[in-house]
Amino acid sequence: MTALVIAEHDNSAIKGATLNTVTAALACAGEVHVLVAGHNAAAAAQAAAQIAGVAKVIHADSAELADALAENVAAQVLALAANYSHLLFAATAAGKNVAPRVAAKLDVAQVSEITKVISADTFERPIYAGNAIATVQSLDATKVLTVRSTGFDAAVATGGSAAVETVAAAAGAGQSRFLGREVTKNDRPELTAAKIVVSGGRALGSKEQFDAVMEPLADKLGAALGASRAAVDAGYAPNDLQVGQTGKIVAPQLYVAVGISGAIQHLAGMKDSKVIVAINK
């Protein structure tokens, strides 16, 4: 059996969630390939070739793949799918956008947000906001999986020597076109990859108090800044800082929760943190 990991990248470097997905793929199959679909993405393909455990990198280069439109990336994956027993995506916004399209076209059942590989066809995934763990067996010939990065250690990013194979890019779906992207610029670490995360809740009382307490704390600790859903809904913090079931899933070495009640919705997003410090209001 051979697994294909669909890499997330910016056409120059591989994103961290891909490394966790490679680890999951190695537990599923004896051989792991990585697809780098992009435009002028040779540097990203070379970076993928350095990942420990990767046997081959497939590089598809086309202007239609430059901005990772889900329809076009899905078409590229489908062009290769017949060669693989497992197709793995990181359970990120990008992965969740592409994987269901691939599963639907293949007429198979997607297994979402796996946190453990029991065997090649059996996986664990959290349900009920993480309060229960379901064991799921897939009988489909091709397994389409999204991987929760907090459930798997990151593969070593260097030391590998995989061959890079260039393939013809699949024709774009022609159903959408890229118009623009608004990117939030942040000097702090990325929330889902940070080793330290500090999050504020509604008990801080106002956006001004949230900024006055949380931003200096994050800067002092070199931490990523997060927020509870209640704080986001109250306008204290932007939506991209939300930690929880409907926000981002984090598992840092240290998680500091300031004025957060500990609702199930929030716990689902940070309960795998190694050390949790709770500061009440």
PDB file of C-alpha atoms in Angstrom:
ATOM      1  CA  MET A   1       0.000   0.000   0.000  1.00  0.00           C
ATOM      2  CA  THR A   2       1.120   3.521  -0.800  1.00  0.00           C
ATOM      3  CA  ALA A   3      -0.181   6.732   0.753  1.00  0.00           C
ATOM      4  CA  LEU A   4      -0.261  10.177  -0.848  1.00  0.00           C
ATOM      5  CA  VAL A   5       0.047  13.264   1.366  1.00  0.00           C
ATOM      6  CA  ILE A   6      -1.238  16.475  -0.191  1.00  0.00           C
ATOM      7  CA  ALA A   7       1.271  19.083   0.945  1.00  0.00           C
ATOM      8  CA  GLU A   8       0.337  22.547   2.117  1.00  0.00           C
ATOM      9  CA  HIS A   9       2.854  25.141   1.019  1.00  0.00           C
ATOM     10  CA  ASP A  10       3.318  28.714  -0.142  1.00  0.00           C
ATOM     11  CA  ASN A  11       5.178  27.707  -3.326  1.00  0.00           C
ATOM     12  CA  SER A  12       8.490  28.087  -1.527  1.00  0.00           C
ATOM     13  CA  ALA A  13       8.258  26.264   1.819  1.00  0.00           C
ATOM     14  CA  ILE A  14       6.234  23.402   3.290  1.00  0.00           C
ATOM     15  CA  LYS A  15       3.808  24.284   6.089  1.00  0.00           C
ATOM     16  CA  GLY A  16       4.151  22.568   9.446  1.00  0.00           C
ATOM     17  CA  ALA A  17       0.853  20.649   9.359  1.00  0.00           C
ATOM     18  CA  THR A  18       2.179  18.640   6.421  1.00  0.00           C
ATOM     19  CA  LEU A  19       4.874  17.136   8.651  1.00  0.00           C
ATOM     20  CA  ASN A  20       2.265  15.776  11.074  1.00  0.00           C
ATOM     21  CA  THR A  21       0.286  14.401   8.140  1.00  0.00           C
ATOM     22  CA  VAL A  22       3.374  12.549   6.875  1.00  0.00           C
ATOM     23  CA  THR A  23       3.696  10.854  10.282  1.00  0.00           C
ATOM     24  CA  ALA A  24       0.069   9.683  10.033  1.00  0.00           C
ATOM     25  CA  ALA A  25       0.667   8.461   6.478  1.00  0.00           C
ATOM     26  CA  LEU A  26       3.671   6.399   7.581  1.00  0.00           C
ATOM     27  CA  ALA A  27       1.412   4.617  10.076  1.00  0.00           C
ATOM     28  CA  CYS A  28      -1.099   3.843   7.301  1.00  0.00           C
ATOM     29  CA  ALA A  29       1.098   2.518   4.520  1.00  0.00           C
ATOM     30  CA  GLY A  30       4.521   1.128   3.817  1.00  0.00           C
ATOM     31  CA  GLU A  31       5.416   3.867   1.347  1.00  0.00           C
ATOM     32  CA  VAL A  32       4.569   7.563   1.451  1.00  0.00           C
ATOM     33  CA  HIS A  33       4.560  10.003  -1.458  1.00  0.00           C
ATOM     34  CA  VAL A  34       3.943  13.754  -1.208  1.00  0.00           C
ATOM     35  CA  LEU A  35       2.106  15.847  -3.791  1.00  0.00           C
ATOM     36  CA  VAL A  36       3.296  19.429  -4.203  1.00  0.00           C
ATOM     37  CA  ALA A  37       0.784  21.155  -6.483  1.00  0.00           C
ATOM     38  CA  GLY A  38       1.589  24.791  -7.146  1.00  0.00           C
ATOM     39  CA  HIS A  39       3.239  27.268  -9.487  1.00  0.00           C
ATOM     40  CA  ASN A  40       6.988  27.890  -9.529  1.00  0.00           C
ATOM     41  CA  ALA A  41       7.031  25.625  -6.476  1.00  0.00           C
ATOM     42  CA  ALA A  42      10.306  23.783  -7.120  1.00  0.00           C
ATOM     43  CA  ALA A  43      11.670  25.021  -3.785  1.00  0.00           C
ATOM     44  CA  ALA A  44       8.674  23.573  -1.951  1.00  0.00           C
ATOM     45  CA  ALA A  45       9.112  20.260  -3.793  1.00  0.00           C
ATOM     46  CA  GLN A  46      12.770  20.125  -2.767  1.00  0.00           C
ATOM     47  CA  ALA A  47      11.783  20.886   0.834  1.00  0.00           C
ATOM     48  CA  ALA A  48       9.253  18.043   0.735  1.00  0.00           C
ATOM     49  CA  ALA A  49      11.956  15.701  -0.560  1.00  0.00           C
ATOM     50  CA  GLN A  50      13.952  16.374   2.607  1.00  0.00           C
ATOM     51  CA  ILE A  51      11.178  15.134   4.931  1.00  0.00           C
ATOM     52  CA  ALA A  52      12.214  11.933   6.675  1.00  0.00           C
ATOM     53  CA  GLY A  53      10.194   8.915   5.584  1.00  0.00           C
ATOM     54  CA  VAL A  54       9.038  10.300   2.235  1.00  0.00           C
ATOM     55  CA  ALA A  55       9.850   7.969  -0.674  1.00  0.00           C
ATOM     56  CA  LYS A  56       8.854  10.225  -3.570  1.00  0.00           C
ATOM     57  CA  VAL A  57       7.659  13.769  -4.223  1.00  0.00           C
ATOM     58  CA  ILE A  58       5.245  14.416  -7.081  1.00  0.00           C
ATOM     59  CA  HIS A  59       5.511  17.962  -8.373  1.00  0.00           C
ATOM     60  CA  ALA A  60       2.671  19.380 -10.473  1.00  0.00           C
ATOM     61  CA  ASP A  61       3.317  22.921 -11.713  1.00  0.00           C
ATOM     62  CA  SER A  62       0.726  25.129 -13.339  1.00  0.00           C
ATOM     63  CA  ALA A  63      -0.468  28.721 -13.140  1.00  0.00           C
ATOM     64  CA  GLU A  64      -3.920  27.306 -12.314  1.00  0.00           C
ATOM     65  CA  LEU A  65      -2.451  25.782  -9.130  1.00  0.00           C
ATOM     66  CA  ALA A  66      -0.708  28.977  -7.995  1.00  0.00           C
ATOM     67  CA  ASP A  67      -3.321  29.985  -5.445  1.00  0.00           C
ATOM     68  CA  ALA A  68      -4.404  26.496  -4.327  1.00  0.00           C
ATOM     69  CA  LEU A  69      -8.021  26.847  -5.451  1.00  0.00           C
ATOM     70  CA  ALA A  70      -9.819  23.830  -4.038  1.00  0.00           C
ATOM     71  CA  GLU A  71     -11.415  22.801  -7.341  1.00  0.00           C
ATOM     72  CA  ASN A  72      -8.069  22.757  -9.169  1.00  0.00           C
ATOM     73  CA  VAL A  73      -6.137  21.010  -6.402  1.00  0.00           C
ATOM     74  CA  ALA A  74      -8.889  18.385  -6.155  1.00  0.00           C
ATOM     75  CA  ALA A  75      -8.643  17.778  -9.905  1.00  0.00           C
ATOM     76  CA  GLN A  76      -4.909  17.206  -9.543  1.00  0.00           C
ATOM     77  CA  VAL A  77      -5.384  14.755  -6.669  1.00  0.00           C
ATOM     78  CA  LEU A  78      -8.052  12.856  -8.603  1.00  0.00           C
ATOM     79  CA  ALA A  79      -5.690  12.499 -11.554  1.00  0.00           C
ATOM     80  CA  LEU A  80      -3.303  10.564  -9.282  1.00  0.00           C
ATOM     81  CA  ALA A  81      -5.744   8.866  -6.913  1.00  0.00           C
ATOM     82  CA  ALA A  82      -5.872   5.494  -8.695  1.00  0.00           C
ATOM     83  CA  ASN A  83      -2.261   4.820  -7.692  1.00  0.00           C
ATOM     84  CA  TYR A  84      -2.840   5.141  -3.949  1.00  0.00           C
ATOM     85  CA  SER A  85      -4.589   3.329  -1.111  1.00  0.00           C
ATOM     86  CA  HIS A  86      -4.683   6.388   1.163  1.00  0.00           C
ATOM     87  CA  LEU A  87      -5.069  10.107   0.408  1.00  0.00           C
ATOM     88  CA  LEU A  88      -4.203  12.266   3.422  1.00  0.00           C
ATOM     89  CA  PHE A  89      -4.858  15.950   3.988  1.00  0.00           C
ATOM     90  CA  ALA A  90      -4.079  18.103   7.023  1.00  0.00           C
ATOM     91  CA  ALA A  91      -7.269  19.023   8.897  1.00  0.00           C
ATOM     92  CA  THR A  92      -6.736  22.713   8.208  1.00  0.00           C
ATOM     93  CA  ALA A  93      -8.951  25.162   6.349  1.00  0.00           C
ATOM     94  CA  ALA A  94      -7.169  24.261   3.100  1.00  0.00           C
ATOM     95  CA  GLY A  95      -7.315  20.519   3.672  1.00  0.00           C
ATOM     96  CA  LYS A  96     -10.970  20.597   4.686  1.00  0.00           C
ATOM     97  CA  ASN A  97     -11.719  22.519   1.482  1.00  0.00           C
ATOM     98  CA  VAL A  98     -10.184  19.942  -0.860  1.00  0.00           C
ATOM     99  CA  ALA A  99     -10.666  16.556   0.829  1.00  0.00           C
ATOM    100  CA  PRO A 100     -14.512  16.394   0.656  1.00  0.00           C
ATOM    101  CA  ARG A 101     -14.404  17.203  -3.055  1.00  0.00           C
ATOM    102  CA  VAL A 102     -11.994  14.340  -3.641  1.00  0.00           C
ATOM    103  CA  ALA A 103     -14.015  11.913  -1.513  1.00  0.00           C
ATOM    104  CA  ALA A 104     -17.249  12.836  -3.300  1.00  0.00           C
ATOM    105  CA  LYS A 105     -15.727  12.365  -6.752  1.00  0.00           C
ATOM    106  CA  LEU A 106     -14.309   8.992  -5.713  1.00  0.00           C
ATOM    107  CA  ASP A 107     -17.658   8.055  -4.109  1.00  0.00           C
ATOM    108  CA  VAL A 108     -15.999   7.081  -0.822  1.00  0.00           C
ATOM    109  CA  ALA A 109     -16.627   8.050   2.798  1.00  0.00           C
ATOM    110  CA  GLN A 110     -14.145  10.565   4.159  1.00  0.00           C
ATOM    111  CA  VAL A 111     -12.779   9.893   7.650  1.00  0.00           C
ATOM    112  CA  SER A 112     -12.297  13.301   9.244  1.00  0.00           C
ATOM    113  CA  GLU A 113      -9.781  14.572  11.814  1.00  0.00           C
ATOM    114  CA  ILE A 114      -8.135  11.292  12.695  1.00  0.00           C
ATOM    115  CA  THR A 115      -5.949  11.367  15.808  1.00  0.00           C
ATOM    116  CA  LYS A 116      -4.639   7.795  15.738  1.00  0.00           C
ATOM    117  CA  VAL A 117      -3.986   5.075  13.165  1.00  0.00           C
ATOM    118  CA  ILE A 118      -4.846   1.633  14.542  1.00  0.00           C
ATOM    119  CA  SER A 119      -4.344  -0.207  11.255  1.00  0.00           C
ATOM    120  CA  ALA A 120      -4.408   0.531   7.541  1.00  0.00           C
ATOM    121  CA  ASP A 121      -8.214   0.704   7.544  1.00  0.00           C
ATOM    122  CA  THR A 122      -9.047   1.596  11.164  1.00  0.00           C
ATOM    123  CA  PHE A 123      -8.671   4.997  12.789  1.00  0.00           C
ATOM    124  CA  GLU A 124      -9.620   6.968  15.878  1.00  0.00           C
ATOM    125  CA  ARG A 125     -11.270  10.377  15.728  1.00  0.00           C
ATOM    126  CA  PRO A 126     -12.855  12.613  18.378  1.00  0.00           C
ATOM    127  CA  ILE A 127     -16.625  13.154  18.465  1.00  0.00           C
ATOM    128  CA  TYR A 128     -18.964  15.147  20.731  1.00  0.00           C
ATOM    129  CA  ALA A 129     -16.461  18.012  21.056  1.00  0.00           C
ATOM    130  CA  GLY A 130     -13.734  15.570  22.013  1.00  0.00           C
ATOM    131  CA  ASN A 131     -15.692  13.999  24.872  1.00  0.00           C
ATOM    132  CA  ALA A 132     -15.702  10.617  23.145  1.00  0.00           C
ATOM    133  CA  ILE A 133     -13.338   8.869  20.765  1.00  0.00           C
ATOM    134  CA  ALA A 134     -14.850   6.932  17.868  1.00  0.00           C
ATOM    135  CA  THR A 135     -13.044   4.020  16.262  1.00  0.00           C
ATOM    136  CA  VAL A 136     -13.862   4.019  12.553  1.00  0.00           C
ATOM    137  CA  GLN A 137     -13.125   1.278  10.024  1.00  0.00           C
ATOM    138  CA  SER A 138     -13.191   2.220   6.354  1.00  0.00           C
ATOM    139  CA  LEU A 139     -14.040  -0.490   3.828  1.00  0.00           C
ATOM    140  CA  ASP A 140     -13.436   1.767   0.818  1.00  0.00           C
ATOM    141  CA  ALA A 141     -10.646   0.825  -1.565  1.00  0.00           C
ATOM    142  CA  THR A 142      -9.270   4.355  -1.311  1.00  0.00           C
ATOM    143  CA  LYS A 143      -9.192   5.962   2.114  1.00  0.00           C
ATOM    144  CA  VAL A 144      -9.616   9.753   2.161  1.00  0.00           C
ATOM    145  CA  LEU A 145      -8.453  11.084   5.522  1.00  0.00           C
ATOM    146  CA  THR A 146      -7.981  14.456   7.173  1.00  0.00           C
ATOM    147  CA  VAL A 147      -5.394  14.447   9.949  1.00  0.00           C
ATOM    148  CA  ARG A 148      -5.625  16.468  13.139  1.00  0.00           C
ATOM    149  CA  SER A 149      -2.053  17.662  13.540  1.00  0.00           C
ATOM    150  CA  THR A 150      -2.183  17.688  17.347  1.00  0.00           C
ATOM    151  CA  GLY A 151      -2.633  13.903  17.310  1.00  0.00           C
ATOM    152  CA  PHE A 152       0.670  13.134  15.587  1.00  0.00           C
ATOM    153  CA  ASP A 153       4.261  14.192  16.087  1.00  0.00           C
ATOM    154  CA  ALA A 154       5.794  16.175  13.249  1.00  0.00           C
ATOM    155  CA  ALA A 155       8.038  14.239  10.894  1.00  0.00           C
ATOM    156  CA  VAL A 156      11.650  15.388  10.800  1.00  0.00           C
ATOM    157  CA  ALA A 157      11.879  18.064   8.121  1.00  0.00           C
ATOM    158  CA  THR A 158      15.457  17.275   7.100  1.00  0.00           C
ATOM    159  CA  GLY A 159      17.524  14.225   6.361  1.00  0.00           C
ATOM    160  CA  GLY A 160      15.348  12.666   3.676  1.00  0.00           C
ATOM    161  CA  SER A 161      16.424  12.151   0.077  1.00  0.00           C
ATOM    162  CA  ALA A 162      13.252  11.453  -1.882  1.00  0.00           C
ATOM    163  CA  ALA A 163      13.224  11.636  -5.661  1.00  0.00           C
ATOM    164  CA  VAL A 164      11.188  14.467  -7.202  1.00  0.00           C
ATOM    165  CA  GLU A 165       8.991  13.417 -10.128  1.00  0.00           C
ATOM    166  CA  THR A 166       7.416  16.099 -12.285  1.00  0.00           C
ATOM    167  CA  VAL A 167       3.967  15.286 -13.664  1.00  0.00           C
ATOM    168  CA  ALA A 168       1.680  17.107 -16.025  1.00  0.00           C
ATOM    169  CA  ALA A 169      -0.768  19.351 -14.232  1.00  0.00           C
ATOM    170  CA  ALA A 170      -4.408  18.398 -14.504  1.00  0.00           C
ATOM    171  CA  ALA A 171      -6.676  20.808 -16.311  1.00  0.00           C
ATOM    172  CA  GLY A 172      -8.325  23.322 -14.014  1.00  0.00           C
ATOM    173  CA  ALA A 173     -11.987  22.873 -13.201  1.00  0.00           C
ATOM    174  CA  GLY A 174     -12.853  26.298 -14.614  1.00  0.00           C
ATOM    175  CA  GLN A 175     -15.466  26.826 -11.930  1.00  0.00           C
ATOM    176  CA  SER A 176     -13.734  29.560  -9.967  1.00  0.00           C
ATOM    177  CA  ARG A 177     -10.938  32.074 -10.262  1.00  0.00           C
ATOM    178  CA  PHE A 178      -8.680  33.750  -7.755  1.00  0.00           C
ATOM    179  CA  LEU A 179      -9.478  37.425  -7.163  1.00  0.00           C
ATOM    180  CA  GLY A 180      -7.442  38.347  -4.108  1.00  0.00           C
ATOM    181  CA  ARG A 181      -6.423  37.454  -0.597  1.00  0.00           C
ATOM    182  CA  GLU A 182      -6.347  39.495   2.595  1.00  0.00           C
ATOM    183  CA  VAL A 183      -3.566  38.206   4.814  1.00  0.00           C
ATOM    184  CA  THR A 184      -3.320  39.073   8.490  1.00  0.00           C
ATOM    185  CA  LYS A 185       0.232  40.074   9.301  1.00  0.00           C
ATOM    186  CA  ASN A 186       1.395  39.044  12.743  1.00  0.00           C
ATOM    187  CA  ASP A 187       4.807  39.267  14.374  1.00  0.00           C
ATOM    188  CA  ARG A 188       3.837  36.584  16.905  1.00  0.00           C
ATOM    189  CA  PRO A 189       4.102  32.824  16.278  1.00  0.00           C
ATOM    190  CA  GLU A 190       1.399  31.057  14.266  1.00  0.00           C
ATOM    191  CA  LEU A 191      -1.359  29.991  16.662  1.00  0.00           C
ATOM    192  CA  THR A 192      -1.557  26.335  15.612  1.00  0.00           C
ATOM    193  CA  ALA A 193       2.231  25.851  15.606  1.00  0.00           C
ATOM    194  CA  ALA A 194       3.298  27.849  18.679  1.00  0.00           C
ATOM    195  CA  LYS A 195       4.895  26.165  21.691  1.00  0.00           C
ATOM    196  CA  ILE A 196       3.289  28.708  24.025  1.00  0.00           C
ATOM    197  CA  VAL A 197      -0.259  30.044  23.641  1.00  0.00           C
ATOM    198  CA  VAL A 198      -2.000  32.628  25.821  1.00  0.00           C
ATOM    199  CA  SER A 199      -5.748  33.037  25.417  1.00  0.00           C
ATOM    200  CA  GLY A 200      -8.181  35.558  26.848  1.00  0.00           C
ATOM    201  CA  GLY A 201     -11.862  35.156  27.605  1.00  0.00           C
ATOM    202  CA  ARG A 202     -14.988  37.220  28.088  1.00  0.00           C
ATOM    203  CA  ALA A 203     -14.173  37.831  31.773  1.00  0.00           C
ATOM    204  CA  LEU A 204     -11.573  40.390  30.669  1.00  0.00           C
ATOM    205  CA  GLY A 205     -14.544  42.704  30.185  1.00  0.00           C
ATOM    206  CA  SER A 206     -13.696  44.720  27.083  1.00  0.00           C
ATOM    207  CA  LYS A 207     -11.536  44.838  23.974  1.00  0.00           C
ATOM    208  CA  GLU A 208      -9.398  47.511  25.624  1.00  0.00           C
ATOM    209  CA  GLN A 209      -8.779  45.317  28.657  1.00  0.00           C
ATOM    210  CA  PHE A 210      -8.136  42.286  26.436  1.00  0.00           C
ATOM    211  CA  ASP A 211      -5.472  44.204  24.508  1.00  0.00           C
ATOM    212  CA  ALA A 212      -3.983  45.710  27.666  1.00  0.00           C
ATOM    213  CA  VAL A 213      -3.603  42.355  29.437  1.00  0.00           C
ATOM    214  CA  MET A 214      -3.100  39.776  26.714  1.00  0.00           C
ATOM    215  CA  GLU A 215      -0.820  41.461  24.184  1.00  0.00           C
ATOM    216  CA  PRO A 216       1.988  42.353  26.643  1.00  0.00           C
ATOM    217  CA  LEU A 217       1.724  38.852  28.148  1.00  0.00           C
ATOM    218  CA  ALA A 218       2.038  37.214  24.722  1.00  0.00           C
ATOM    219  CA  ASP A 219       4.990  39.420  23.829  1.00  0.00           C
ATOM    220  CA  LYS A 220       6.724  38.750  27.147  1.00  0.00           C
ATOM    221  CA  LEU A 221       6.414  34.971  26.740  1.00  0.00           C
ATOM    222  CA  GLY A 222       7.053  34.923  22.996  1.00  0.00           C
ATOM    223  CA  ALA A 223       3.651  33.285  22.691  1.00  0.00           C
ATOM    224  CA  ALA A 224       0.859  33.125  20.153  1.00  0.00           C
ATOM    225  CA  LEU A 225      -2.307  34.985  21.104  1.00  0.00           C
ATOM    226  CA  GLY A 226      -5.680  33.223  21.228  1.00  0.00           C
ATOM    227  CA  ALA A 227      -9.192  33.898  22.464  1.00  0.00           C
ATOM    228  CA  SER A 228     -12.308  32.029  23.505  1.00  0.00           C
ATOM    229  CA  ARG A 229     -15.384  32.030  21.309  1.00  0.00           C
ATOM    230  CA  ALA A 230     -17.175  34.241  23.836  1.00  0.00           C
ATOM    231  CA  ALA A 231     -14.380  36.823  23.603  1.00  0.00           C
ATOM    232  CA  VAL A 232     -14.500  36.732  19.804  1.00  0.00           C
ATOM    233  CA  ASP A 233     -18.295  37.028  19.753  1.00  0.00           C
ATOM    234  CA  ALA A 234     -18.044  40.015  22.118  1.00  0.00           C
ATOM    235  CA  GLY A 235     -15.645  41.730  19.723  1.00  0.00           C
ATOM    236  CA  TYR A 236     -12.570  41.543  21.961  1.00  0.00           C
ATOM    237  CA  ALA A 237     -10.504  39.678  19.360  1.00  0.00           C
ATOM    238  CA  PRO A 238     -10.707  38.803  15.645  1.00  0.00           C
ATOM    239  CA  ASN A 239     -12.132  35.471  14.539  1.00  0.00           C
ATOM    240  CA  ASP A 240      -8.769  34.074  13.430  1.00  0.00           C
ATOM    241  CA  LEU A 241      -7.627  34.036  17.089  1.00  0.00           C
ATOM    242  CA  GLN A 242     -10.467  31.763  18.234  1.00  0.00           C
ATOM    243  CA  VAL A 243      -9.428  28.536  19.942  1.00  0.00           C
ATOM    244  CA  GLY A 244     -12.081  25.839  20.211  1.00  0.00           C
ATOM    245  CA  GLN A 245     -14.276  23.380  18.403  1.00  0.00           C
ATOM    246  CA  THR A 246     -15.335  25.986  15.830  1.00  0.00           C
ATOM    247  CA  GLY A 247     -11.959  27.726  15.881  1.00  0.00           C
ATOM    248  CA  LYS A 248      -8.409  26.426  15.856  1.00  0.00           C
ATOM    249  CA  ILE A 249      -7.128  23.285  17.545  1.00  0.00           C
ATOM    250  CA  VAL A 250      -3.882  23.825  19.459  1.00  0.00           C
ATOM    251  CA  ALA A 251      -1.614  21.597  21.546  1.00  0.00           C
ATOM    252  CA  PRO A 252       1.295  23.743  22.776  1.00  0.00           C
ATOM    253  CA  GLN A 253       3.770  22.926  25.516  1.00  0.00           C
ATOM    254  CA  LEU A 254       2.180  25.669  27.641  1.00  0.00           C
ATOM    255  CA  TYR A 255      -1.374  27.027  27.419  1.00  0.00           C
ATOM    256  CA  VAL A 256      -2.358  29.995  29.579  1.00  0.00           C
ATOM    257  CA  ALA A 257      -6.112  30.651  29.804  1.00  0.00           C
ATOM    258  CA  VAL A 258      -7.002  34.072  31.231  1.00  0.00           C
ATOM    259  CA  GLY A 259     -10.610  34.669  32.243  1.00  0.00           C
ATOM    260  CA  ILE A 260     -11.925  31.628  30.332  1.00  0.00           C
ATOM    261  CA  SER A 261     -14.743  29.572  31.845  1.00  0.00           C
ATOM    262  CA  GLY A 262     -13.626  26.255  30.364  1.00  0.00           C
ATOM    263  CA  ALA A 263     -16.719  25.513  28.296  1.00  0.00           C
ATOM    264  CA  ILE A 264     -16.700  22.244  26.344  1.00  0.00           C
ATOM    265  CA  GLN A 265     -16.446  24.189  23.094  1.00  0.00           C
ATOM    266  CA  HIS A 266     -13.163  25.719  24.223  1.00  0.00           C
ATOM    267  CA  LEU A 267     -11.766  22.581  25.844  1.00  0.00           C
ATOM    268  CA  ALA A 268     -12.139  20.742  22.537  1.00  0.00           C
ATOM    269  CA  GLY A 269      -9.581  23.104  21.048  1.00  0.00           C
ATOM    270  CA  MET A 270      -6.826  23.009  23.687  1.00  0.00           C
ATOM    271  CA  LYS A 271      -7.206  19.976  25.971  1.00  0.00           C
ATOM    272  CA  ASP A 272      -4.170  18.238  24.454  1.00  0.00           C
ATOM    273  CA  SER A 273      -1.849  21.021  25.668  1.00  0.00           C
ATOM    274  CA  LYS A 274       1.005  19.644  27.776  1.00  0.00           C
ATOM    275  CA  VAL A 275       0.671  22.173  30.647  1.00  0.00           C
ATOM    276  CA  ILE A 276      -2.486  24.241  31.174  1.00  0.00           C
ATOM    277  CA  VAL A 277      -2.505  27.309  33.431  1.00  0.00           C
ATOM    278  CA  ALA A 278      -5.944  28.730  34.211  1.00  0.00           C
ATOM    279  CA  ILE A 279      -6.248  32.261  35.643  1.00  0.00           C
ATOM    280  CA  ASN A 280      -9.733  33.191  36.772  1.00  0.00           C
ATOM    281  CA  LYS A 281     -11.231  36.670  36.571  1.00  0.00           C
TER     282      LYS A 281
END
